Short mmCIF file of C-alpha atoms in Angstrom, two decimals:
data_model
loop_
_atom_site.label_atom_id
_atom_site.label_comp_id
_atom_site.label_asym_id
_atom_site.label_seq_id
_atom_site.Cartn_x
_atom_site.Cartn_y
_atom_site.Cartn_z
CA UNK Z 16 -71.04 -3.00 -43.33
CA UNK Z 17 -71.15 -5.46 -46.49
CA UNK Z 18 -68.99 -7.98 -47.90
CA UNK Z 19 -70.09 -8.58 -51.47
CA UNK Z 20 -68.69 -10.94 -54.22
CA UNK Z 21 -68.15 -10.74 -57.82
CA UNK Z 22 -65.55 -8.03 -60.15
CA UNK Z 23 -63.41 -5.82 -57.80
CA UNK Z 24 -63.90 -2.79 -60.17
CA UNK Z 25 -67.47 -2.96 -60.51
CA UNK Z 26 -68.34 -4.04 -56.81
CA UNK Z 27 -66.65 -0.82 -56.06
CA UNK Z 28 -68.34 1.19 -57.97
CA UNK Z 29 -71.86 -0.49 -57.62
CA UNK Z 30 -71.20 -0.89 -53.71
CA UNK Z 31 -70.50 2.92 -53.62
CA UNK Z 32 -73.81 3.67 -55.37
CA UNK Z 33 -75.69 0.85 -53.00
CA UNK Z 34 -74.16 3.01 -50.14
CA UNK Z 35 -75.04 6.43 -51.10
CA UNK Z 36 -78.59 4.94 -51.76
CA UNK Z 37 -78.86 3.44 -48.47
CA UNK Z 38 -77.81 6.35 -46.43
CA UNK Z 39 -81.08 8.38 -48.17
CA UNK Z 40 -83.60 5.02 -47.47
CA UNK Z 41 -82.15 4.87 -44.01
CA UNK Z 42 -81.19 8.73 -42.88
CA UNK Z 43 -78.37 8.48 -39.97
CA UNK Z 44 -77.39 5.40 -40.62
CA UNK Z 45 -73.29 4.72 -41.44
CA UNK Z 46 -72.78 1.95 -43.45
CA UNK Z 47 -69.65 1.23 -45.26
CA UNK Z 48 -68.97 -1.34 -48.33
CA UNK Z 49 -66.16 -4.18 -48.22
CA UNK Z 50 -65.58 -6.05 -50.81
CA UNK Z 51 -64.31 -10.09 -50.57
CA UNK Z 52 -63.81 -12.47 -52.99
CA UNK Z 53 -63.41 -16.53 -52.37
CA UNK Z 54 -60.34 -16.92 -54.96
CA UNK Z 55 -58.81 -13.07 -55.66
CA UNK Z 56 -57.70 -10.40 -53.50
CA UNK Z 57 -58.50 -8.59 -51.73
CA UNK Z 58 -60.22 -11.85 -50.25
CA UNK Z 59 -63.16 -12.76 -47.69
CA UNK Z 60 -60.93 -13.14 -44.71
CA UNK Z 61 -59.20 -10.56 -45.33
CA UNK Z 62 -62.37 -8.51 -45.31
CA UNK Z 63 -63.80 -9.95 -42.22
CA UNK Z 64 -60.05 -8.66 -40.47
CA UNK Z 65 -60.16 -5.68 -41.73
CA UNK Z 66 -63.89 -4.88 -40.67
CA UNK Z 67 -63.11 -5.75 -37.14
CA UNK Z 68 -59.77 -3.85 -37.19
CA UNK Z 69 -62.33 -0.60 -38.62
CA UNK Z 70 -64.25 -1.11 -35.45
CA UNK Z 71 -67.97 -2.53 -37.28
CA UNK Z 72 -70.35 -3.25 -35.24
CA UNK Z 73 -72.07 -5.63 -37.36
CA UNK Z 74 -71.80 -7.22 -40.73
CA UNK Z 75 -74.31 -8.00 -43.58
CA UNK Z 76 -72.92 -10.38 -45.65
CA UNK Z 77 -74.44 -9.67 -48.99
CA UNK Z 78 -74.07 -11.93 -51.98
CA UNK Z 79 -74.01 -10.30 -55.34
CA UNK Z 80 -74.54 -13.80 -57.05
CA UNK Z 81 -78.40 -13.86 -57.51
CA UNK Z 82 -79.18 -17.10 -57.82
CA UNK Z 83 -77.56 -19.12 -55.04
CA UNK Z 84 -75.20 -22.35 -55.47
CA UNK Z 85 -73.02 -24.22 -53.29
CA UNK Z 86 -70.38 -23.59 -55.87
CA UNK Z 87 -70.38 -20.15 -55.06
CA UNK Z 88 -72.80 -18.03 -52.85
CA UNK Z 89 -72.18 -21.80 -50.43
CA UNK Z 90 -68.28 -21.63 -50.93
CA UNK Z 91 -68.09 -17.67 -50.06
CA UNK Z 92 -70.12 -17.93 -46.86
CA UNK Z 93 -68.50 -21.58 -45.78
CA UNK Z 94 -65.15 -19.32 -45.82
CA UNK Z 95 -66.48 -16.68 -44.22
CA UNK Z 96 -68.16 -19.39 -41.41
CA UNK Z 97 -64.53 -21.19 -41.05
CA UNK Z 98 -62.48 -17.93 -40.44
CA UNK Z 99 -64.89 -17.03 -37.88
CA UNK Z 100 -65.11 -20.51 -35.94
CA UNK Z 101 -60.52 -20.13 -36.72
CA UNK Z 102 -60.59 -17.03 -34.31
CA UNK Z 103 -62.94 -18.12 -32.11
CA UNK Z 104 -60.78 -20.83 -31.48
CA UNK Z 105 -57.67 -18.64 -31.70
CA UNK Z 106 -59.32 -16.70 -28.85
CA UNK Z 107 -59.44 -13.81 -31.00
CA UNK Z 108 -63.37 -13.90 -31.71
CA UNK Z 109 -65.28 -11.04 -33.95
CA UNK Z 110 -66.43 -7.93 -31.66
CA UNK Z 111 -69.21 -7.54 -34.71
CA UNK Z 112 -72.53 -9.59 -35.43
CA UNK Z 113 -73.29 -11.06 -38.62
CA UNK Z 114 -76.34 -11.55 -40.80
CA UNK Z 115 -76.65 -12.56 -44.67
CA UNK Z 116 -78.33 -11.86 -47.96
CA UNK Z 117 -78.15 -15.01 -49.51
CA UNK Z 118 -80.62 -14.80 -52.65
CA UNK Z 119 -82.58 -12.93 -54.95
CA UNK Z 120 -83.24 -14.32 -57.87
CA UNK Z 121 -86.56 -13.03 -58.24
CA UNK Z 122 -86.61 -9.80 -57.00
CA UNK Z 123 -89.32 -7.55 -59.53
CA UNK Z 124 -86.24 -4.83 -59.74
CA UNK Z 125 -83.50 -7.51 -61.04
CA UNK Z 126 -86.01 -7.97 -63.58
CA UNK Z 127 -86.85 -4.98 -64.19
CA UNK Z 128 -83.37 -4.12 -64.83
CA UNK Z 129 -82.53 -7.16 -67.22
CA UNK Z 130 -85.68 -6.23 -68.96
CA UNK Z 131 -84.67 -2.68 -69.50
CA UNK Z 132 -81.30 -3.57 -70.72
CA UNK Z 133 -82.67 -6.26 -73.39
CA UNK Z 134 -85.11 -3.52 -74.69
CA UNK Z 135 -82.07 -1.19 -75.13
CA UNK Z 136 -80.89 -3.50 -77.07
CA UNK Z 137 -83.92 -4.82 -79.07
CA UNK Z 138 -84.49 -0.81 -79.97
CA UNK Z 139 -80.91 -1.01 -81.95
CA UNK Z 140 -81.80 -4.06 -83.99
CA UNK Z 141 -83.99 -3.78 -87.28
CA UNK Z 142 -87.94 -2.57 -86.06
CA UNK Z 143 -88.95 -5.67 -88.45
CA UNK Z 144 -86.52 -8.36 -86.39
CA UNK Z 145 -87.71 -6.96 -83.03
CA UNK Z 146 -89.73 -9.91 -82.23
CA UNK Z 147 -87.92 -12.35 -84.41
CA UNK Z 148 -84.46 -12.37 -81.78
CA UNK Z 149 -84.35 -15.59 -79.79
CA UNK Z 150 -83.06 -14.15 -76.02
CA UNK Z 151 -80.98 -16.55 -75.41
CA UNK Z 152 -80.24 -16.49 -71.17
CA UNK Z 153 -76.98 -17.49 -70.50
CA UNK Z 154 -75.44 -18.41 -67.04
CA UNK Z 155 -72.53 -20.03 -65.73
CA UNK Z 156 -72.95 -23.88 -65.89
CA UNK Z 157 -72.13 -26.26 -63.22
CA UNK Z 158 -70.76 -30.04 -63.44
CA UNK Z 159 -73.96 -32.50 -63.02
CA UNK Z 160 -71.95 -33.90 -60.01
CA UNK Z 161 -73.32 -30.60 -58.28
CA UNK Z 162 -76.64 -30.46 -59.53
CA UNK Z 163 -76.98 -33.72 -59.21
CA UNK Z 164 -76.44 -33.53 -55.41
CA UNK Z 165 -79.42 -31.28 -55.51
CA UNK Z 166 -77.95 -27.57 -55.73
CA UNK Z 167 -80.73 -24.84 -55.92
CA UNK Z 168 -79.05 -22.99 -58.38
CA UNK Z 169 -80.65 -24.16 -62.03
CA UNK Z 170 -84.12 -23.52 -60.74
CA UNK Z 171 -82.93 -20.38 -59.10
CA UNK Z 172 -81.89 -18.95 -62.84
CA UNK Z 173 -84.61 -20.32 -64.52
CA UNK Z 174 -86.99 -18.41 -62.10
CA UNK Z 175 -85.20 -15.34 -62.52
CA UNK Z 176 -85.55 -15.78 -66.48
CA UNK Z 177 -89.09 -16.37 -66.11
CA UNK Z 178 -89.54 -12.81 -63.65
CA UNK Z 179 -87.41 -11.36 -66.84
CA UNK Z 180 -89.92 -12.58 -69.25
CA UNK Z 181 -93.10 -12.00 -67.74
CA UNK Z 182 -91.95 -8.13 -67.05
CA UNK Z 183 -91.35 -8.44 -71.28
CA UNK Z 184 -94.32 -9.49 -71.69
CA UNK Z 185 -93.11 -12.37 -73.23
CA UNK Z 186 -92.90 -10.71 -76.30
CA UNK Z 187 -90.00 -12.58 -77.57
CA UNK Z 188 -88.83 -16.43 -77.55
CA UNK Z 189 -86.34 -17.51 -75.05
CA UNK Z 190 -84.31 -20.46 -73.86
CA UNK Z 191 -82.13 -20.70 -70.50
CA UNK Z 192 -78.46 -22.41 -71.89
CA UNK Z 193 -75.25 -22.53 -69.71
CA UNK Z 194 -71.40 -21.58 -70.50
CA UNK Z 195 -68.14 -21.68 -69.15
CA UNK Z 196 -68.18 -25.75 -69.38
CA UNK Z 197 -64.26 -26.94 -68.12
CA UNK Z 198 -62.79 -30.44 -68.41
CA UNK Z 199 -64.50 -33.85 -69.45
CA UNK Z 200 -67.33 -34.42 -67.13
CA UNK Z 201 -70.75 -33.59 -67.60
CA UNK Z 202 -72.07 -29.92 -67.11
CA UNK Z 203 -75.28 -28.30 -67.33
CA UNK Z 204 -76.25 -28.01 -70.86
CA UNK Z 205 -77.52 -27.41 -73.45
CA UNK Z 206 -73.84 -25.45 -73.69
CA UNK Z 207 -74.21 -21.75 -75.05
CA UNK Z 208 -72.06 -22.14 -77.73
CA UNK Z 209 -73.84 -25.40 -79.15
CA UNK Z 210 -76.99 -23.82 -78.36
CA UNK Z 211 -75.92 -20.68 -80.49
CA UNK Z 212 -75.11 -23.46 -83.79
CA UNK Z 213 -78.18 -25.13 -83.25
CA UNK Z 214 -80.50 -22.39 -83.42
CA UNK Z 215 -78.60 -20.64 -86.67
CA UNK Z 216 -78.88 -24.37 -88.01
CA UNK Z 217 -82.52 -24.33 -87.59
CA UNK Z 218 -82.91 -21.17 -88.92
CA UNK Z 219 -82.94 -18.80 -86.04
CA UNK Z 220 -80.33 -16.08 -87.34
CA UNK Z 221 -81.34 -13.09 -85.01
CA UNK Z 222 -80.02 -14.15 -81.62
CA UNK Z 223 -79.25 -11.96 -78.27
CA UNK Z 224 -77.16 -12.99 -75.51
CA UNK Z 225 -77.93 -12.08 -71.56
CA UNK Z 226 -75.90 -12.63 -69.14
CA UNK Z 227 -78.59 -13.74 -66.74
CA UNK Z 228 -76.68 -14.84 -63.84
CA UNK Z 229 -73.97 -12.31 -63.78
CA UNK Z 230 -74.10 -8.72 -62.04
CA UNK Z 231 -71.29 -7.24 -63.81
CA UNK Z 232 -68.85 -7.32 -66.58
CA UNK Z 233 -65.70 -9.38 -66.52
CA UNK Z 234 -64.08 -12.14 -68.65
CA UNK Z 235 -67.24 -14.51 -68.81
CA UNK Z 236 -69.08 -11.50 -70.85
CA UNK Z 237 -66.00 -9.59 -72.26
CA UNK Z 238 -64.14 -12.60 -73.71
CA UNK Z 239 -66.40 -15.11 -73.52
CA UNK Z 240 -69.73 -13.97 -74.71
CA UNK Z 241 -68.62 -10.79 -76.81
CA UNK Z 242 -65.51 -12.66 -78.21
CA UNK Z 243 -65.92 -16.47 -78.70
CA UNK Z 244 -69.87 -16.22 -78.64
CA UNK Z 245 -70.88 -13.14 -80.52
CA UNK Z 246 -67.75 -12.10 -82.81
CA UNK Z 247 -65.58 -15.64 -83.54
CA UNK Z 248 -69.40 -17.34 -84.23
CA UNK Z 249 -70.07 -14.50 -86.88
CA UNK Z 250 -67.22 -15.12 -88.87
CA UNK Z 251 -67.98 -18.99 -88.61
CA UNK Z 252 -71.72 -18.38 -89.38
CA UNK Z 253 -72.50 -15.02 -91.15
CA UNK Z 254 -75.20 -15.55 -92.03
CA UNK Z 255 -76.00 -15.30 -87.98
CA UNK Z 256 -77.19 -12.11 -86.73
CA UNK Z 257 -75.85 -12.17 -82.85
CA UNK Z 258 -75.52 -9.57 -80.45
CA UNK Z 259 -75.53 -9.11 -76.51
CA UNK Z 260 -77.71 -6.88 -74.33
CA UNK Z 261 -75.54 -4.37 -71.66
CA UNK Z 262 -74.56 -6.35 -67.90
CA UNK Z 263 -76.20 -4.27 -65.20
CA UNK Z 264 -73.20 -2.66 -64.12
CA UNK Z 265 -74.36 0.65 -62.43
CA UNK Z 266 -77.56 0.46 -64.25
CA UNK Z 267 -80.01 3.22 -61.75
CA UNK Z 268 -82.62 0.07 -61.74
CA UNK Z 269 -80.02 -2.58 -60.85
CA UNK Z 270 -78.49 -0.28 -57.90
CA UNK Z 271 -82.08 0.37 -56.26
CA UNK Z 272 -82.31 -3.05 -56.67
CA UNK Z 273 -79.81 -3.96 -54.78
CA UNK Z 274 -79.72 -0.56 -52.18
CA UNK Z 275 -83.85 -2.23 -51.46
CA UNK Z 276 -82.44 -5.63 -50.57
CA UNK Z 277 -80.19 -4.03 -48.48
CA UNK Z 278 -82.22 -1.72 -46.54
CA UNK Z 279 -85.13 -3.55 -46.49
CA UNK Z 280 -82.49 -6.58 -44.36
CA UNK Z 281 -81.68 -3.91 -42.22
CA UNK Z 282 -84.94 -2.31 -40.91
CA UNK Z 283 -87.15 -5.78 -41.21
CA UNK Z 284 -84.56 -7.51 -38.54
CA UNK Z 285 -81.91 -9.05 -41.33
CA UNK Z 286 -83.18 -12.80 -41.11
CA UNK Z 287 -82.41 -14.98 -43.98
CA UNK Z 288 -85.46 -16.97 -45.54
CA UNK Z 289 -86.18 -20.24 -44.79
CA UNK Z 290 -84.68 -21.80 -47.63
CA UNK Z 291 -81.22 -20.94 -46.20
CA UNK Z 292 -81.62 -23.44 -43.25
CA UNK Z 293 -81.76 -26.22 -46.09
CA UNK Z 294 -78.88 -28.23 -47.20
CA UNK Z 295 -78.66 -30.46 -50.02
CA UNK Z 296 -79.97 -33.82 -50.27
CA UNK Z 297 -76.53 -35.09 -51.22
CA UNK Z 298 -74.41 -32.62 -49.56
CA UNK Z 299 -71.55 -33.86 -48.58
CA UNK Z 300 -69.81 -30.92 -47.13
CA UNK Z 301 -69.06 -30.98 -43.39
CA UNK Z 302 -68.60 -27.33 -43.18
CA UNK Z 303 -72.14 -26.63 -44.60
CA UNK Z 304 -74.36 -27.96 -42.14
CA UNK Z 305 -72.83 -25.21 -39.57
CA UNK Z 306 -72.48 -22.84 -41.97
CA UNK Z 307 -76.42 -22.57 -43.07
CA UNK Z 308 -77.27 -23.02 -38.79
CA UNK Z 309 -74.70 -19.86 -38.06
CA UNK Z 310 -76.39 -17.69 -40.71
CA UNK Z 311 -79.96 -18.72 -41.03
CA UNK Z 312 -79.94 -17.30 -36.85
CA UNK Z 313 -78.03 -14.49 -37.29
CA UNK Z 314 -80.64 -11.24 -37.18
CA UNK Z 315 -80.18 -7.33 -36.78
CA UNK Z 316 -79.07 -6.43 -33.07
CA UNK Z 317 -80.87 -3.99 -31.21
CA UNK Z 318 -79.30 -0.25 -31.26
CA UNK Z 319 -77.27 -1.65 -34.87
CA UNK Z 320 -79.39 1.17 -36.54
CA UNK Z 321 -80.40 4.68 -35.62
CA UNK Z 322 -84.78 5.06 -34.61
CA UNK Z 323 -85.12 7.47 -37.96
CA UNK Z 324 -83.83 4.86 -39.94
CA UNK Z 325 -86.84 2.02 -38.44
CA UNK Z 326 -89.33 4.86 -38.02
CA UNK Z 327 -88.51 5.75 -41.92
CA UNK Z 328 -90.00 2.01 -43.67
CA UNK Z 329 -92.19 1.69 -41.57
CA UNK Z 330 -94.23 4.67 -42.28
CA UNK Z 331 -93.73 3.74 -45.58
CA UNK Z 332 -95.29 0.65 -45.49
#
């Protein structure tokens, strides 16, 4: 079983696919898909409950941020680490094991998929512009209080825009900028929007948008990106040319992607890597600590999955 984070309507759909996937990479194995957010229902606790209550014998929780932060991979499992240690202590522990997928920013498939998506797009746009559009990478930004503390996450995109690039060919410019800036303090920049100005200023019209850090649509690509970005900056500058390339969605690429991660955790003993162990330099989060210890030792249980399903990878390699 999964818990996964991001858009309920999407995680639905894409966990269904993941599932359907899995069951023909792993034959006899039953796997199910929950879905738990940190902030909206139906949420990660709730989840957990309801996994024990379905009798699961062991739970994978699986991320569907790629790149991981403490603002929000960190603050999903932290929950899920707290409501475990609350029953424990409640005397009510978890009948299931646990394991995580924390990361994967730089699986080949993830690019693969961004790649095909930005080519859909570059084969709309004028053959004679192809090469001329800026891609212009666009994640969520975070306040330099959290970077600052050392948080993985800005290297985490940029490596995923570079694995995007490289599988491109590089055929286009780039830049990695950051969006969804709130209140006074300082934030990851350069900000997408100012980027956006800058670039029309300097007289790079032809511009595309991706949503590098996202795995679906919702309102930081529906309102932000194809509203404020892409359809208010028109009418401010028309003289810009700017468009976005598709979110993965259900794209086929983007669901092997993620059905791979998946049953590649499962038949390879579900440890995290390394890098999960590691908190930040400045953390100062007591629940943290734990947290990363509870799931960086977590693995796959013995008799969790059926022989066919071990036997399967590793005859293929």
């Amino acid at each position: 079983a999964v818990v996964s984070t991001q858009s309920t309507g999407w995680s639905e759909r894409q966990g269904q696919l993941m599932v359907e996937r899995v069951r023909e990479l792993c034959p006899g194995v039953d796997i199910s898909n929950y879905i738990g957010f940190s902030y909206a229902e139906p949420l990660n606790e709730d989840a957990l409950d309801k996994m024990e209550e379905d009798g699961i014998d062991h739970c994978v929780a699986f991320t569907q941020y790629p790149q991981y932060s403490c603002s929000t991979t960190g603050a999903s499992f932290n929950g899920l680490y707290r409501h475990i240690v609350k029953r424990q202590k409640e005397g009510r522990p978890f009948n299931m094991t646990f394991s995580a997928i924390d990361r994967w920013a730089t699986e080949p498939l993830l690019a693969k998929a961004f790649a095909d998506l930005i080519r859909e797009q570059l084969d709309e746009v004028d053959p004679k512009l192809r090469n001329k559009f800026v891609l212009l990478f666009s994640a969520h930004s975070l306040p330099m209080s959290v970077v600052n503390r050392g948080d993985p996450y800005p290297q985490e995109v940029a490596a995923t825009v570079q694995k995007v690039m490289e599988e491109l060919g590089f055929s286009n410019p780039w830049r990695l900028v950051w969006q969804s800036k709130v209140g006074p303090s300082a934030w990851l920049g350069a900000q997408t929007d100012d980027a956006i100005k800058g670039l029309v200023k300097n007289g790079n019209k032809n511009i595309m948008l991706v949503p590098i850090a996202f795995t679906s649509d919702h309102i930081e690509t529906l309102f932000e990106m194809d509203i404020e970005y892409v359809a208010d900056m028109k009418k401010e500058m028309p003289e810009a040319n700017i468009v976005r390339c598709g979110s993965l969605n259900d794209h086929p690429v983007f669901i092997e992607c993620i059905s791979q991660l998946l049953a590649g955790h499962l038949t390879t003993g579900g440890k995290t890597i390394p890098q999960m162990g590691l908190r930040c330099p400045m953390c100062t989060n007591p629940t943290c600590g734990p947290m990363r210890g509870f799931f960086s030792s977590r693995s796959l249980p013995g008799g969790v999955l059926p022989n066919e399903c071990s036997e399967m990878k590793q005859s293929s390699g």
